[in-house]
Coordinates of C-alpha atoms in Angstrom, one line a residue:
X18 CA 7.9 -0.2 -4.4
X19 CA 7.4 -1.0 -0.8
X20 CA 9.3 0.1 2.3
X21 CA 11.3 -2.3 4.4
X22 CA 11.5 -2.8 8.1
X23 CA 14.2 -5.4 8.6
X24 CA 16.1 -4.1 11.6
X25 CA 13.6 -3.0 14.1
X26 CA 14.0 -3.3 17.9
X27 CA 12.4 -6.1 19.8
X28 CA 8.6 -6.7 19.5
X29 CA 6.3 -5.3 22.1
X30 CA 3.1 -7.2 23.0
X31 CA 0.0 -6.3 21.0
X32 CA -2.3 -4.0 23.0
X33 CA -5.9 -4.9 23.4
X34 CA -7.6 -1.5 23.8
X35 CA -10.0 -2.1 20.9
X36 CA -12.4 0.7 22.0
X37 CA -9.7 3.3 21.6
X38 CA -8.9 2.0 18.2
X39 CA -12.5 2.2 17.2
X40 CA -12.8 5.8 18.3
X41 CA -9.7 6.8 16.3
X42 CA -10.9 4.8 13.3
X43 CA -14.3 6.5 13.2
X44 CA -12.6 9.9 13.4
X45 CA -10.7 9.1 10.2
X46 CA -13.5 7.5 8.3
X47 CA -11.8 4.1 8.9
X48 CA -14.0 1.1 9.8
X49 CA -13.7 -0.2 13.3
X50 CA -14.2 -3.8 12.2
X51 CA -11.6 -6.1 10.9
X52 CA -11.6 -8.1 7.7
X53 CA -13.5 -11.4 8.2
X54 CA -11.3 -13.9 10.0
X55 CA -10.8 -17.5 8.9
X56 CA -9.1 -20.7 10.3
X57 CA -5.5 -19.9 10.6
X58 CA -2.3 -21.5 11.9
X59 CA -2.6 -22.9 15.4
X60 CA -0.3 -20.2 16.9
X61 CA -2.0 -17.4 15.0
X62 CA -2.4 -14.0 16.8
X63 CA -5.8 -12.3 16.5
X64 CA -4.8 -9.1 14.8
X65 CA -7.2 -6.2 15.1
X66 CA -6.5 -4.4 11.8
X67 CA -9.2 -1.8 10.9
X68 CA -10.3 -1.2 7.3
X69 CA -11.0 1.8 5.2
X70 CA -13.7 2.0 2.5
X71 CA -12.1 2.5 -0.9
X72 CA -15.1 1.7 -3.1
X73 CA -18.7 0.7 -2.7
X74 CA -18.7 -2.5 -0.7
X75 CA -14.9 -2.7 -0.6
X76 CA -12.9 -2.3 2.6
X77 CA -9.1 -2.2 2.5
X78 CA -7.1 -3.1 5.6
X79 CA -5.1 -0.2 7.0
X80 CA -1.9 -2.2 7.3
X81 CA -0.5 -5.1 5.2
X82 CA 2.6 -6.7 3.8
X83 CA 4.6 -5.5 0.9
X84 CA 6.6 -7.9 -1.3
X85 CA 8.6 -5.6 -3.6
X86 CA 12.1 -7.1 -4.4
X87 CA 11.2 -10.5 -2.9
X88 CA 11.8 -13.3 -5.3
X89 CA 9.4 -16.2 -5.6
X90 CA 10.7 -18.2 -2.7
X91 CA 11.2 -15.1 -0.4
X92 CA 7.7 -13.9 -1.2
X93 CA 6.3 -17.4 -0.5
X94 CA 7.9 -17.6 2.9
X95 CA 7.0 -14.0 3.9
X96 CA 3.4 -14.3 2.7
X97 CA 2.8 -17.7 4.3
X98 CA 4.1 -16.5 7.6
X99 CA 2.0 -13.3 7.4
X100 CA -1.2 -15.2 6.6
X101 CA -0.5 -17.7 9.4
X102 CA -0.2 -15.0 12.0
X103 CA -3.4 -13.2 10.8
X104 CA -2.5 -10.6 8.2
X105 CA -5.3 -9.5 6.1
X106 CA -3.6 -7.6 3.2
X107 CA -0.9 -8.7 0.8
X108 CA 0.4 -6.4 -1.8
X109 CA 2.2 -7.6 -5.0
X110 CA 2.5 -6.8 -8.7
X111 CA 3.0 -8.6 -12.0
X112 CA 6.3 -6.8 -12.3
X113 CA 7.6 -8.1 -9.0
X114 CA 7.8 -11.6 -10.6
X115 CA 6.9 -13.3 -7.3
X116 CA 3.1 -13.9 -7.7
X117 CA 3.6 -17.7 -8.3
X118 CA 5.2 -18.0 -4.9
X119 CA 2.4 -15.9 -3.3
X120 CA -0.1 -18.2 -4.9
X121 CA 1.6 -21.2 -3.3
X122 CA 1.6 -19.5 0.1
X123 CA -2.1 -18.6 -0.2
X124 CA -3.0 -22.3 -0.9
X125 CA -0.7 -23.6 1.8
X126 CA -2.2 -21.2 4.4
X127 CA -5.6 -22.7 4.3
X128 CA -7.1 -19.3 4.7
X129 CA -10.6 -18.7 3.4
X130 CA -10.5 -16.4 0.4
X131 CA -12.8 -13.8 2.0
X132 CA -10.5 -13.5 5.0
X133 CA -7.7 -11.6 3.2
X134 CA -7.3 -8.7 0.8
X135 CA -5.0 -9.0 -2.3
X136 CA -3.6 -6.0 -4.3
X137 CA -1.9 -6.6 -7.6
X138 CA -0.7 -4.3 -10.4
X139 CA 0.0 -4.5 -14.1
X140 CA 2.4 -2.3 -16.0
X141 CA 1.4 1.0 -17.5
X142 CA 1.5 2.2 -21.1
X143 CA -0.7 -0.6 -22.4
X144 CA -3.5 -0.5 -25.0
X145 CA -6.8 -2.3 -24.3
X146 CA -5.8 -5.7 -25.5
X147 CA -2.4 -5.6 -23.9
X148 CA -3.8 -4.5 -20.6
X149 CA -6.5 -7.2 -20.8
X150 CA -3.8 -9.9 -21.3
X151 CA -1.7 -8.6 -18.4
X152 CA -4.7 -8.5 -16.1
X153 CA -5.6 -12.1 -16.9
X154 CA -2.0 -13.2 -16.5
X155 CA -1.8 -11.6 -13.1
X156 CA -4.9 -13.4 -11.9
X157 CA -3.6 -16.7 -13.4
X158 CA -0.3 -16.4 -11.6
X159 CA -2.0 -15.7 -8.3
X160 CA -4.3 -18.7 -8.8
X161 CA -7.3 -16.6 -7.8
X162 CA -10.7 -16.0 -9.3
X163 CA -10.5 -12.3 -8.3
X164 CA -8.3 -9.8 -6.6
X165 CA -9.6 -7.2 -4.2
X166 CA -7.7 -4.4 -5.8
X167 CA -5.9 -4.1 -9.2
X168 CA -3.8 -1.1 -10.0
X169 CA -2.1 0.3 -13.0
X170 CA 1.5 0.4 -11.8
X171 CA 2.8 3.5 -13.6
X172 CA 1.3 6.2 -15.7
X173 CA 3.3 5.2 -18.8
X174 CA 5.7 2.4 -19.9
X175 CA 8.6 2.0 -17.5
X176 CA 10.8 3.3 -20.3
X177 CA 11.4 4.5 -22.8
X178 CA 8.2 6.6 -22.3
X179 CA 5.6 6.4 -25.0
X180 CA 4.5 9.7 -26.6
X181 CA 0.8 8.9 -26.4
X182 CA 0.7 8.5 -22.7
X183 CA -2.6 10.2 -22.1
X184 CA -4.4 8.2 -24.8
X185 CA -3.0 4.9 -23.4
X186 CA -3.9 5.8 -19.8
X187 CA -7.6 6.2 -20.9
X188 CA -7.5 3.0 -23.0
X189 CA -5.9 1.0 -20.1
X190 CA -8.4 2.4 -17.7
X191 CA -11.2 1.1 -19.9
X192 CA -9.6 -2.4 -19.8
X193 CA -9.4 -2.1 -16.0
X194 CA -13.1 -1.2 -15.8
X195 CA -14.0 -4.2 -18.0
X196 CA -11.9 -6.4 -15.7
X197 CA -13.7 -5.0 -12.6
X198 CA -17.1 -5.3 -14.1
X199 CA -16.5 -9.0 -15.0
X200 CA -16.0 -9.7 -11.3
X201 CA -12.2 -10.2 -11.5
X202 CA -11.4 -7.2 -9.3
X203 CA -13.5 -5.8 -6.6
X204 CA -11.9 -2.3 -7.0
X205 CA -9.4 -0.7 -9.3
X206 CA -6.9 2.1 -9.0
X207 CA -3.5 3.5 -10.0
X208 CA 0.0 4.0 -8.7
X209 CA 2.6 6.7 -9.1
X210 CA -0.2 9.0 -10.7
X211 CA -0.1 12.7 -10.3
X212 CA -2.9 15.2 -10.8
X213 CA -2.3 15.5 -14.6
X214 CA -2.4 11.7 -15.0
X215 CA -5.6 11.4 -12.9
X216 CA -7.2 14.2 -15.0
X217 CA -6.7 12.1 -18.1
X218 CA -9.0 9.3 -16.8
X219 CA -11.4 11.0 -14.3
X220 CA -13.7 12.4 -17.1
X221 CA -14.1 9.0 -18.7
X222 CA -14.2 6.8 -15.6
X223 CA -17.4 4.9 -15.0
X224 CA -15.8 3.0 -12.1
X225 CA -14.3 5.1 -9.3
X226 CA -10.5 5.3 -9.0
X227 CA -10.3 3.6 -5.6
X228 CA -6.7 4.1 -4.7
X229 CA -3.5 5.9 -5.8
X230 CA -0.5 4.0 -4.3
X231 CA 2.4 6.4 -4.0
X232 CA 5.6 7.0 -2.0
X233 CA 4.9 8.7 1.2
X234 CA 6.7 8.7 4.6
X235 CA 7.8 10.9 7.5
X236 CA 10.1 13.6 6.0
X237 CA 7.5 14.4 3.3
X238 CA 4.8 16.0 5.4
X239 CA 5.7 19.5 4.3
X240 CA 6.7 18.6 0.7
X241 CA 5.3 20.1 -2.5
X242 CA 2.8 18.5 -4.8
X243 CA 5.5 17.2 -7.1
X244 CA 7.0 15.3 -4.2
X245 CA 3.7 13.9 -2.9
X246 CA 2.1 13.2 -6.3
X247 CA -0.5 15.8 -5.5
X248 CA -1.7 14.3 -2.2
X249 CA -4.4 17.0 -1.7
X250 CA -5.9 16.5 -5.2
X251 CA -6.3 12.7 -4.5
X252 CA -8.0 13.3 -1.2
X253 CA -10.2 16.0 -2.7
X254 CA -11.5 13.6 -5.3
X255 CA -12.2 10.7 -2.9
X256 CA -9.2 8.7 -4.1
X257 CA -7.6 6.8 -1.2
X258 CA -4.0 7.8 -0.8
X259 CA -2.0 4.7 0.0
X260 CA 1.6 4.7 1.0
X261 CA 4.3 2.5 -0.4
X262 CA 7.8 2.7 1.1
X263 CA 6.3 3.9 4.4
X264 CA 9.7 3.4 6.0
X265 CA 11.5 4.9 3.1
X266 CA 13.1 1.6 1.9
X267 CA 14.6 3.2 -1.3
X268 CA 16.1 6.1 0.7
X269 CA 19.3 4.2 1.8
X270 CA 18.7 5.3 5.4
X271 CA 17.4 3.7 8.6
X272 CA 16.2 7.0 9.9
X273 CA 12.6 6.1 10.1
X274 CA 13.5 2.9 12.1
X275 CA 16.2 4.0 14.4
X276 CA 16.5 7.8 14.0
X277 CA 16.4 10.0 17.1
X278 CA 13.1 11.7 16.2
X279 CA 11.0 8.5 15.8
X280 CA 12.7 6.5 18.6
X281 CA 12.5 9.5 21.0
X282 CA 8.7 9.7 20.3
X283 CA 8.4 6.0 20.5
X284 CA 9.9 5.8 24.0
X285 CA 6.9 7.8 25.3
X286 CA 4.5 5.1 24.1
X287 CA 6.7 2.0 24.6
X288 CA 6.8 1.6 20.8
X289 CA 9.6 1.3 18.2
X290 CA 10.7 4.0 15.8
X291 CA 9.2 2.0 12.9
X292 CA 5.9 1.9 14.6
X293 CA 5.9 5.7 15.1
X294 CA 6.8 6.2 11.5
X295 CA 3.9 4.0 10.4
X296 CA 1.5 5.4 13.0
X297 CA 2.0 8.9 11.7
X298 CA 0.4 7.7 8.4
X299 CA -2.3 5.5 9.6
X300 CA -3.4 8.2 12.1
X301 CA -4.0 10.4 9.0
X302 CA -6.1 7.6 7.4
X303 CA -3.3 6.5 5.0
X304 CA -3.0 2.7 4.6
X305 CA 0.6 1.3 4.8
X306 CA 2.2 -1.8 3.4
X307 CA 5.7 -2.1 5.0
X308 CA 7.9 -5.1 4.0
X309 CA 9.5 -7.6 6.3
X310 CA 10.1 -11.3 6.5
X311 CA 10.3 -11.7 10.3
X312 CA 7.4 -12.6 12.6
X313 CA 8.4 -10.0 15.3
X314 CA 8.5 -7.2 12.8
X315 CA 5.3 -8.3 11.1
X316 CA 3.4 -8.2 14.4
X317 CA 5.0 -4.8 15.2
X318 CA 4.1 -3.3 11.9
X319 CA 0.4 -3.9 12.5
X320 CA 0.3 -2.9 16.2
X321 CA -0.7 0.6 15.3
X322 CA -4.4 0.9 16.2
X323 CA -4.8 0.8 20.0
X324 CA -2.7 3.9 20.7
X325 CA -2.6 7.5 19.5
X326 CA 0.2 9.9 18.9
X327 CA -0.3 13.3 20.5
X328 CA -1.0 16.4 18.4
X329 CA 2.5 17.7 19.3
X330 CA 4.2 14.5 18.2
X331 CA 2.1 14.4 15.0
X332 CA 3.2 18.0 14.3
X333 CA 6.8 17.2 14.9
X334 CA 6.7 14.2 12.5
X335 CA 4.9 16.3 9.9
X336 CA 7.5 19.0 10.2
X337 CA 10.4 16.6 9.7
X338 CA 12.4 17.4 6.5
X339 CA 14.3 14.1 6.3
X340 CA 14.5 11.6 4.8
X341 CA 13.5 13.3 1.5
X342 CA 11.5 11.7 -1.1
X343 CA 13.3 9.1 -3.1
X344 CA 13.4 9.9 -6.8
X345 CA 14.7 13.2 -8.1
X346 CA 16.8 14.9 -5.5
X347 CA 16.3 18.3 -7.1
X348 CA 16.3 20.9 -5.7
X349 CA 13.5 20.8 -4.9
X350 CA 13.2 17.0 -4.4
X351 CA 10.4 15.3 -6.2
X352 CA 9.2 11.7 -6.7
X353 CA 9.9 12.1 -10.5
X354 CA 6.4 10.8 -11.2
X355 CA 4.8 14.1 -12.2
X356 CA 7.1 14.6 -15.2
X357 CA 6.1 11.3 -16.8
X358 CA 4.3 12.2 -20.1

């Protein structure tokens, strides 16, 4: 699940205040350097996208491209364009059924493998052998020798839920660790996991849980743990909290793109509403992976690191109560993840 930014205002030129970006990055524990560049398309823009350490020796770009709901050809076109203009992070999943198109885009881009970061995911609710097969299938579809980050996509089967969820979470994690130790993934993590799910695997983990990719966006800043999938617990245990749907794609609203709060704040900085919504997260050290297929929006979505929201604007965005989390409307609203057995 990834947010969408398909109707943003016009693109503004990328700023060049790299020193300011570095200062902000260091404050958040984000690396001031970018992922290694490689030969790109002749009209490529040099994008200064900082990274965050998620595991020993592994740096994740703080902004990337999501591909949820793109079919094979759509994913191909979006990913090829993103790689041509200098993107350094592409997010996909076996369940998106678009990895073959992404593999073709990677090959056509001519980018050096070390110049970009790939995240993929396999379904949850699998035993060791099933998980191993799905991991190998994902890598085969992508046409890669390794991914930078592999996630378990959900804490159980998508449905119907299996009764032995905790046992399978542990078994699947062991398969993920074997995959990582074989050199096929640089880091491993989870998605949609709440505290209870994480506590099933933390005691047996021999490889750190690098990332928990969950829904998070403006409107959720004051929400309870069942809405945020226990954000504070993740952070307390050194698990990078990564946002999918950072513009609330599943919320059936454009509020985080053209709503009065974000556009009003954006006007102060000559930025769009979408940029403000994304900046609220990256300024907290939360990586984002918004989805778009247009060059202007791609550039806008990573122009987040040479400017800073004021404390007052950050507080206003944190205090926003809409849009609510997409999932179970409640009351109170929740993601629905924490009830998964």
